[in-house]
Coordinates of C-alpha atoms in Angstrom, one line a residue:
M113 CA 0.2 -63.1 -39.4
D114 CA -1.1 -59.6 -40.6
I115 CA 0.9 -57.3 -38.3
N116 CA 0.5 -53.6 -37.3
L117 CA 1.2 -52.3 -34.0
V118 CA 0.3 -49.0 -34.4
D119 CA -3.2 -49.2 -35.6
Q120 CA -5.1 -47.0 -32.9
D121 CA -8.3 -48.3 -33.7
H122 CA -7.5 -51.7 -32.6
Y123 CA -5.8 -50.5 -29.3
S124 CA -9.2 -48.1 -28.9
S125 CA -11.7 -51.2 -29.1
K126 CA -9.8 -54.8 -28.2
G127 CA -6.3 -53.0 -26.1
A128 CA -3.0 -54.0 -27.2
P129 CA -2.3 -56.4 -30.0
H130 CA -1.0 -58.9 -27.2
D131 CA -1.6 -61.9 -30.1
Q132 CA 0.7 -59.9 -32.5
Y133 CA 3.4 -59.5 -29.8
R134 CA 3.3 -63.0 -29.0
W135 CA 4.3 -64.0 -32.5
L136 CA 6.8 -61.6 -33.3
R137 CA 8.5 -62.2 -30.0
A138 CA 8.8 -65.9 -31.1
N139 CA 9.3 -65.2 -34.6
A140 CA 10.8 -62.0 -35.4
P141 CA 11.8 -60.1 -32.5
V142 CA 13.6 -57.5 -34.8
F143 CA 10.6 -57.0 -37.4
R144 CA 10.4 -54.7 -40.3
H145 CA 7.5 -52.7 -40.0
E146 CA 5.2 -50.9 -42.6
G147 CA 5.0 -47.4 -43.0
D148 CA 2.1 -45.3 -43.6
A149 CA 2.4 -43.0 -46.7
E150 CA -0.5 -40.7 -45.4
R151 CA 0.2 -40.1 -42.1
N152 CA 4.1 -39.4 -43.4
W153 CA 6.0 -41.8 -41.3
P154 CA 8.3 -44.2 -42.5
G155 CA 8.7 -47.9 -41.9
F156 CA 10.7 -48.8 -38.5
W157 CA 12.3 -51.9 -37.0
A158 CA 10.0 -53.1 -34.1
L159 CA 11.6 -54.6 -31.4
T160 CA 9.5 -56.7 -28.9
K161 CA 11.8 -58.4 -27.2
H162 CA 12.9 -57.2 -23.0
E163 CA 16.7 -57.5 -23.7
D164 CA 16.3 -55.9 -26.7
V165 CA 14.1 -52.7 -25.2
V166 CA 16.8 -52.7 -22.6
H167 CA 19.6 -52.7 -24.6
V168 CA 18.1 -49.7 -26.8
S169 CA 17.5 -48.3 -23.3
R170 CA 20.8 -48.0 -22.5
H171 CA 22.8 -47.1 -25.1
S172 CA 21.7 -43.5 -26.3
E173 CA 24.8 -43.4 -28.2
L174 CA 23.7 -45.8 -30.7
F175 CA 20.1 -45.1 -30.1
S176 CA 19.3 -41.4 -30.3
S177 CA 16.0 -40.1 -28.6
A178 CA 17.0 -36.3 -30.1
A179 CA 17.7 -37.2 -33.6
K180 CA 14.3 -37.5 -34.8
L181 CA 12.5 -37.1 -31.5
A182 CA 11.2 -39.6 -29.1
L183 CA 7.5 -39.7 -29.8
F184 CA 6.6 -41.7 -32.6
D185 CA 4.8 -39.3 -35.4
E186 CA 6.9 -37.4 -37.5
M187 CA 6.7 -33.6 -37.3
P188 CA 8.0 -30.4 -39.6
E189 CA 11.8 -30.0 -38.7
E190 CA 11.2 -26.1 -37.5
Q191 CA 9.3 -27.8 -34.4
R192 CA 11.5 -29.9 -33.6
E193 CA 14.0 -27.1 -32.6
L194 CA 11.7 -26.6 -29.6
Q195 CA 11.0 -30.4 -28.8
R196 CA 14.4 -30.8 -28.3
M197 CA 14.8 -28.7 -25.3
M198 CA 12.3 -31.2 -23.4
M199 CA 14.4 -33.8 -21.8
L200 CA 12.3 -36.3 -23.2
N201 CA 13.8 -35.4 -27.0
Q202 CA 17.6 -35.3 -25.3
D203 CA 20.8 -37.5 -25.8
P204 CA 23.4 -37.5 -23.3
P205 CA 25.2 -35.1 -22.2
E206 CA 22.6 -32.3 -22.3
H207 CA 20.2 -34.4 -21.1
T208 CA 22.4 -35.4 -18.7
R209 CA 22.8 -31.9 -17.4
R210 CA 19.0 -31.1 -17.5
R211 CA 18.0 -34.0 -15.5
S212 CA 20.6 -33.5 -12.9
L213 CA 18.6 -29.8 -12.1
V214 CA 15.6 -31.4 -12.2
N215 CA 16.3 -34.5 -10.1
R216 CA 16.4 -32.4 -7.3
G217 CA 12.7 -32.2 -6.4
F218 CA 12.3 -36.0 -7.3
T219 CA 14.6 -37.8 -4.7
P220 CA 13.6 -40.7 -2.8
R221 CA 13.7 -38.8 -0.1
A222 CA 12.0 -35.7 -1.5
I223 CA 8.9 -38.1 -3.0
S224 CA 8.7 -39.9 0.5
K225 CA 7.0 -36.9 2.2
L226 CA 4.3 -36.8 0.1
E227 CA 2.9 -40.3 1.0
D228 CA 0.7 -38.7 4.3
H229 CA -0.5 -35.9 1.8
I230 CA -1.4 -38.7 -0.9
R231 CA -3.3 -40.9 1.4
E232 CA -5.4 -37.9 3.2
I233 CA -6.2 -37.3 -1.0
C234 CA -7.3 -40.7 -1.6
H235 CA -9.6 -41.0 1.1
Q236 CA -10.8 -37.7 0.3
L237 CA -11.9 -39.2 -3.3
V238 CA -13.5 -42.2 -1.5
D239 CA -15.6 -39.7 0.5
E240 CA -16.7 -37.3 -2.3
A241 CA -17.0 -40.6 -4.9
R242 CA -19.9 -41.9 -2.2
D243 CA -21.9 -38.6 -2.5
K244 CA -22.5 -39.1 -6.2
P245 CA -25.4 -41.0 -8.1
E246 CA -23.0 -42.7 -10.0
A247 CA -19.3 -43.4 -10.3
D248 CA -16.4 -43.5 -12.9
F249 CA -13.4 -45.0 -11.5
V250 CA -11.3 -42.7 -13.8
R251 CA -13.1 -39.7 -13.4
D252 CA -13.4 -39.9 -9.5
F253 CA -10.1 -41.9 -8.9
A254 CA -7.4 -42.3 -11.1
A255 CA -7.8 -38.7 -12.8
P256 CA -7.9 -36.7 -9.9
L257 CA -5.3 -38.3 -8.0
P258 CA -2.3 -37.5 -10.2
L259 CA -3.4 -34.2 -10.9
Y260 CA -4.1 -33.6 -6.9
V261 CA -0.5 -34.0 -6.7
I262 CA 0.9 -32.4 -9.7
C263 CA -1.2 -29.1 -8.3
E264 CA 1.0 -30.1 -5.1
L265 CA 4.5 -30.5 -6.4
L266 CA 3.9 -27.3 -8.3
G267 CA 2.3 -25.1 -5.9
A268 CA -0.7 -24.8 -7.8
P269 CA -4.1 -23.5 -6.9
I270 CA -6.2 -27.2 -6.7
E271 CA -8.8 -25.8 -8.8
D272 CA -6.4 -25.8 -11.6
R273 CA -6.7 -29.7 -11.6
D274 CA -9.9 -29.5 -14.0
K275 CA -7.4 -27.4 -16.8
I276 CA -4.9 -29.3 -16.2
F277 CA -6.6 -32.5 -17.1
E278 CA -8.4 -31.1 -20.1
W279 CA -4.7 -30.3 -21.5
S280 CA -3.3 -33.5 -21.0
N281 CA -6.4 -35.2 -22.9
R282 CA -5.9 -32.8 -25.7
M283 CA -2.3 -33.2 -25.9
I284 CA -2.2 -37.3 -25.5
G285 CA -5.4 -37.8 -27.2
A286 CA -5.2 -35.7 -30.6
Q287 CA -6.1 -39.1 -32.7
D288 CA -8.8 -39.6 -30.3
P289 CA -12.4 -37.2 -31.5
D290 CA -13.5 -37.2 -27.7
Y291 CA -10.6 -35.1 -26.7
A292 CA -9.5 -33.6 -29.9
A293 CA -11.8 -31.4 -31.8
E294 CA -9.4 -29.6 -34.3
A295 CA -6.2 -31.4 -35.7
D296 CA -3.8 -28.4 -33.9
E297 CA -5.5 -28.8 -30.7
S298 CA -2.5 -30.7 -29.4
Q299 CA 0.0 -27.8 -30.3
T300 CA -2.8 -25.2 -28.7
A301 CA -2.7 -27.2 -25.7
A302 CA 1.2 -27.0 -25.2
M303 CA 1.2 -23.2 -26.0
E304 CA -1.4 -22.6 -23.0
V305 CA 1.3 -24.8 -20.5
Y306 CA 3.8 -23.2 -21.4
S307 CA 1.8 -19.8 -20.8
Y308 CA 0.8 -21.5 -17.5
A309 CA 4.5 -22.3 -16.6
N310 CA 5.2 -18.9 -17.3
E311 CA 2.9 -17.2 -14.8
L312 CA 3.8 -19.8 -12.2
A313 CA 7.9 -19.1 -12.5
A314 CA 6.6 -15.5 -12.7
A315 CA 4.7 -15.4 -9.3
R316 CA 7.4 -17.9 -7.4
K317 CA 10.5 -15.5 -8.2
D318 CA 8.2 -12.9 -6.5
D319 CA 6.9 -15.3 -3.6
P320 CA 9.2 -18.3 -3.3
Q321 CA 7.3 -21.1 -1.7
D322 CA 8.4 -24.7 -0.5
D323 CA 7.3 -26.3 -4.0
I324 CA 9.2 -27.9 -7.0
V325 CA 8.7 -24.6 -9.3
T326 CA 10.7 -22.8 -6.3
K327 CA 13.5 -25.3 -6.4
L328 CA 13.9 -25.5 -9.9
L329 CA 14.1 -21.8 -10.6
L330 CA 16.7 -21.8 -8.1
P331 CA 20.7 -22.1 -9.0
A332 CA 21.7 -25.6 -8.6
E333 CA 25.4 -26.4 -6.2
N334 CA 27.4 -25.8 -9.7
G335 CA 25.4 -22.0 -10.1
E336 CA 23.6 -23.4 -13.2
T337 CA 20.0 -22.9 -13.7
L338 CA 16.9 -23.8 -16.3
S339 CA 16.5 -21.4 -18.9
V340 CA 12.7 -20.2 -19.4
D341 CA 12.1 -22.6 -22.2
E342 CA 13.7 -25.5 -20.3
F343 CA 11.3 -24.5 -17.2
D344 CA 8.3 -24.6 -19.4
L345 CA 9.2 -27.7 -21.3
F346 CA 9.5 -29.3 -17.9
V347 CA 6.3 -28.3 -16.6
L348 CA 4.8 -29.6 -19.9
L349 CA 6.3 -33.0 -19.5
L350 CA 5.0 -33.3 -15.6
V351 CA 1.4 -32.5 -16.7
V352 CA 1.6 -34.9 -19.5
A353 CA 3.7 -37.8 -17.7
G354 CA 2.7 -37.3 -14.2
N355 CA -0.4 -37.6 -14.9
E356 CA -0.9 -39.4 -18.0
T357 CA 1.3 -43.0 -16.7
T358 CA -0.3 -42.7 -12.9
R359 CA -4.0 -42.5 -14.2
N360 CA -3.7 -45.2 -16.9
A361 CA -1.9 -47.3 -14.8
A362 CA -4.4 -46.8 -12.1
S363 CA -7.6 -47.5 -14.2
G364 CA -6.0 -50.2 -16.3
G365 CA -4.8 -52.0 -13.2
M366 CA -8.3 -51.2 -11.3
L367 CA -9.8 -53.3 -14.6
A368 CA -7.5 -55.6 -14.1
L369 CA -8.2 -56.3 -10.6
F370 CA -12.0 -56.7 -11.8
E371 CA -11.2 -59.4 -14.3
N372 CA -9.5 -61.5 -12.0
P373 CA -11.6 -61.1 -8.5
E374 CA -9.3 -63.3 -6.8
Q375 CA -6.8 -60.8 -6.9
W376 CA -9.0 -58.2 -5.3
T377 CA -9.4 -60.8 -2.7
R378 CA -6.0 -61.1 -1.7
L379 CA -5.3 -57.4 -1.8
V380 CA -8.4 -56.8 0.4
E381 CA -7.6 -59.5 3.0
N382 CA -3.5 -58.1 3.0
R383 CA -2.9 -54.8 1.9
D384 CA 0.9 -55.4 2.4
L385 CA 0.8 -56.5 -1.1
A386 CA -0.8 -53.2 -2.8
G387 CA 3.4 -52.7 -3.3
P388 CA 4.1 -55.7 -5.2
A389 CA 0.6 -55.1 -7.2
A390 CA 2.0 -51.5 -8.0
D391 CA 5.0 -53.1 -10.0
E392 CA 2.3 -55.7 -11.3
I393 CA 0.5 -53.1 -12.4
V394 CA 2.7 -51.1 -14.2
R395 CA 3.4 -54.1 -16.2
W396 CA 0.2 -55.6 -17.1
V397 CA -1.0 -52.4 -18.2
S398 CA 2.6 -50.8 -19.6
P399 CA 1.0 -47.5 -19.4
V400 CA 3.7 -45.9 -22.1
N401 CA 3.3 -48.2 -25.1
L402 CA 6.0 -47.6 -27.0
F403 CA 9.0 -44.9 -27.6
R404 CA 11.0 -44.6 -30.8
R405 CA 14.6 -44.0 -31.0
T406 CA 17.1 -43.5 -34.6
A407 CA 20.4 -45.4 -34.8
T408 CA 23.2 -42.9 -35.3
T409 CA 25.1 -45.3 -37.3
N410 CA 25.0 -49.0 -38.8
T411 CA 24.4 -51.5 -35.9
V412 CA 23.1 -55.2 -35.5
V413 CA 20.3 -56.2 -33.0
R414 CA 19.5 -59.9 -32.6
G415 CA 21.8 -60.7 -36.2
Q416 CA 19.7 -58.1 -37.5
E417 CA 21.4 -55.5 -39.5
I418 CA 19.9 -51.7 -38.6
A419 CA 21.4 -48.9 -40.6
E420 CA 22.1 -45.4 -40.0
G421 CA 19.0 -43.0 -39.7
D422 CA 16.6 -46.5 -39.4
K423 CA 13.6 -45.4 -37.1
V424 CA 13.5 -48.3 -33.9
V425 CA 10.9 -48.2 -32.1
V426 CA 10.5 -50.1 -28.3
F427 CA 7.7 -51.8 -27.7
Y428 CA 7.5 -51.6 -23.5
T429 CA 4.1 -53.4 -23.2
S430 CA 5.4 -56.6 -25.3
A431 CA 8.8 -56.4 -23.3
N432 CA 6.5 -56.7 -20.1
R433 CA 5.1 -60.0 -21.1
D434 CA 8.4 -62.0 -22.5
E435 CA 8.1 -65.6 -21.7
D436 CA 12.0 -65.5 -21.7
V437 CA 12.2 -63.0 -18.8
F438 CA 8.4 -63.5 -16.6
E439 CA 7.3 -66.9 -15.3
A440 CA 3.5 -67.1 -16.7
P441 CA 3.7 -63.5 -18.2
D442 CA -0.4 -63.5 -19.3
V443 CA -1.0 -64.1 -15.7
F444 CA -1.9 -61.1 -13.5
D445 CA -0.6 -61.8 -10.0
I446 CA 0.0 -59.0 -7.3
G447 CA 2.3 -60.9 -5.7
R448 CA 4.8 -61.5 -8.3
T449 CA 8.1 -61.7 -7.5
P450 CA 10.6 -60.9 -8.6
N451 CA 9.1 -58.5 -11.3
P452 CA 11.7 -56.7 -13.7
Q453 CA 8.9 -54.8 -15.1
I454 CA 10.3 -52.0 -17.4
G455 CA 7.1 -50.0 -17.8
F456 CA 9.2 -46.8 -16.6
G457 CA 11.5 -47.1 -19.3
G458 CA 14.2 -50.3 -19.9
G459 CA 17.0 -48.2 -17.8
G460 CA 19.6 -45.7 -19.0
A461 CA 19.5 -42.1 -19.5
H462 CA 15.5 -41.7 -20.1
F463 CA 14.6 -43.9 -17.1
C464 CA 11.5 -42.4 -15.4
L465 CA 12.2 -39.7 -13.6
G466 CA 8.9 -40.1 -11.8
N467 CA 9.2 -43.8 -11.1
H468 CA 9.0 -43.6 -7.2
L469 CA 6.1 -41.1 -7.3
A470 CA 4.1 -43.3 -9.9
K471 CA 4.5 -46.2 -7.7
L472 CA 3.9 -44.2 -4.5
E473 CA 0.7 -43.4 -6.1
L474 CA -0.8 -46.8 -6.8
R475 CA 0.4 -48.4 -3.8
V476 CA -1.8 -46.2 -1.8
L477 CA -4.5 -45.5 -3.6
F478 CA -4.9 -49.4 -3.6
E479 CA -4.4 -49.5 0.3
V480 CA -7.4 -47.3 0.8
L481 CA -9.3 -48.7 -2.1
S482 CA -9.1 -52.1 -0.5
E483 CA -9.5 -50.5 3.0
R484 CA -12.5 -48.1 2.2
I485 CA -14.3 -49.5 -0.5
P486 CA -13.8 -53.7 -0.4
T487 CA -17.2 -54.9 -2.4
L488 CA -16.1 -52.0 -5.1
Q489 CA -17.3 -53.1 -8.3
Q490 CA -17.1 -52.6 -12.3
S491 CA -21.1 -51.4 -13.1
G492 CA -20.2 -51.2 -17.0
E493 CA -18.3 -51.1 -19.8
A494 CA -14.6 -49.7 -19.9
T495 CA -14.0 -47.4 -22.9
R496 CA -10.3 -47.2 -23.9
L497 CA -8.1 -44.2 -25.6
R498 CA -7.6 -44.0 -29.3
S499 CA -4.1 -44.3 -29.4
S500 CA -1.0 -46.4 -30.0
F501 CA 1.4 -44.2 -27.7
I502 CA -0.7 -44.3 -24.4
N503 CA -2.5 -48.1 -23.1
G504 CA -5.3 -45.4 -21.9
I505 CA -9.0 -46.2 -20.5
K506 CA -11.1 -43.1 -20.6
T507 CA -14.2 -44.5 -18.6
L508 CA -14.6 -47.1 -16.3
P509 CA -18.4 -47.3 -14.4
V510 CA -18.2 -48.3 -10.7
T511 CA -20.2 -49.1 -8.0
L512 CA -19.1 -48.3 -4.3

């Protein structure tokens, strides 16, 4: 079988290459994947089994996020230095220090306080969508929900959600012609987010509020604080990760429910299934497809020798369909239990900080939709993001 797990055109036209993942899990779970000279990235080891993705995730001392960064594409070394200040691209103990400072705003207790407000937002989105002549699930539900929540977390004006949406699209959709008009659009968008974060920080220093920005700017119990650059990069991460994961999980989940109408009927008849449905949606969609690590020493995975400095790429989308872990993995089942999905990471240092928030948003959204619009239907073809990093949907026309 011809293997190309990073063909962006495949993702945009057909979605994730599940046939290739299935073959690799059975025949070459640690696979030496060819590189691409034109894009200036070398070959890499592709890991597609659940157990191996978890192993890499939980051993930062063997598989570094900082050495050559966690994102797939290469970048000049001068750009890496700034990127290494982002938690996504750090290893313990620096990552542990930074995460402990940021975690203050994302504890389960802090997140649970948002449920009533998230429910209000979802009802508002339904009301607004009903007033439009044509509805699109991404534009009218999946995209605005996390943007409203991000504005709430940051204490930012609600009217800022449109530019946050645009920045996120330009950074994540750099390879999609609908989002990135120029080659440097992604970097320009990042700079705009830095500037925006600086403005937020300056405003909170003068006028503290009950929001995450104020909390993060205050010293922790041990007296440590985030530097200006650290804070700016955290806001950047929140704008991208806090938006993209929920948006694409929600839109991909809705598409799965359209394609499996018996599951939508189950949810309409029993909204208590919205909780397990959130986990099944994350498993099924796997909004983040991959991350890369760099081997810090010679090591072995599943009998395959991996040399120090080799690039190792973990594929969450494949791991979440692993036949050794999930019964009937290609069946979408909103009542699936147990469901050890690793769509938020395989544990370890980089387990998603916002996983409680994302699952809360998904649960409440689908509770409200199944209650308010039980006859919701797809009315046009979904279009997918041209990206091997994010399993994204750009448009999903619906009839309310």
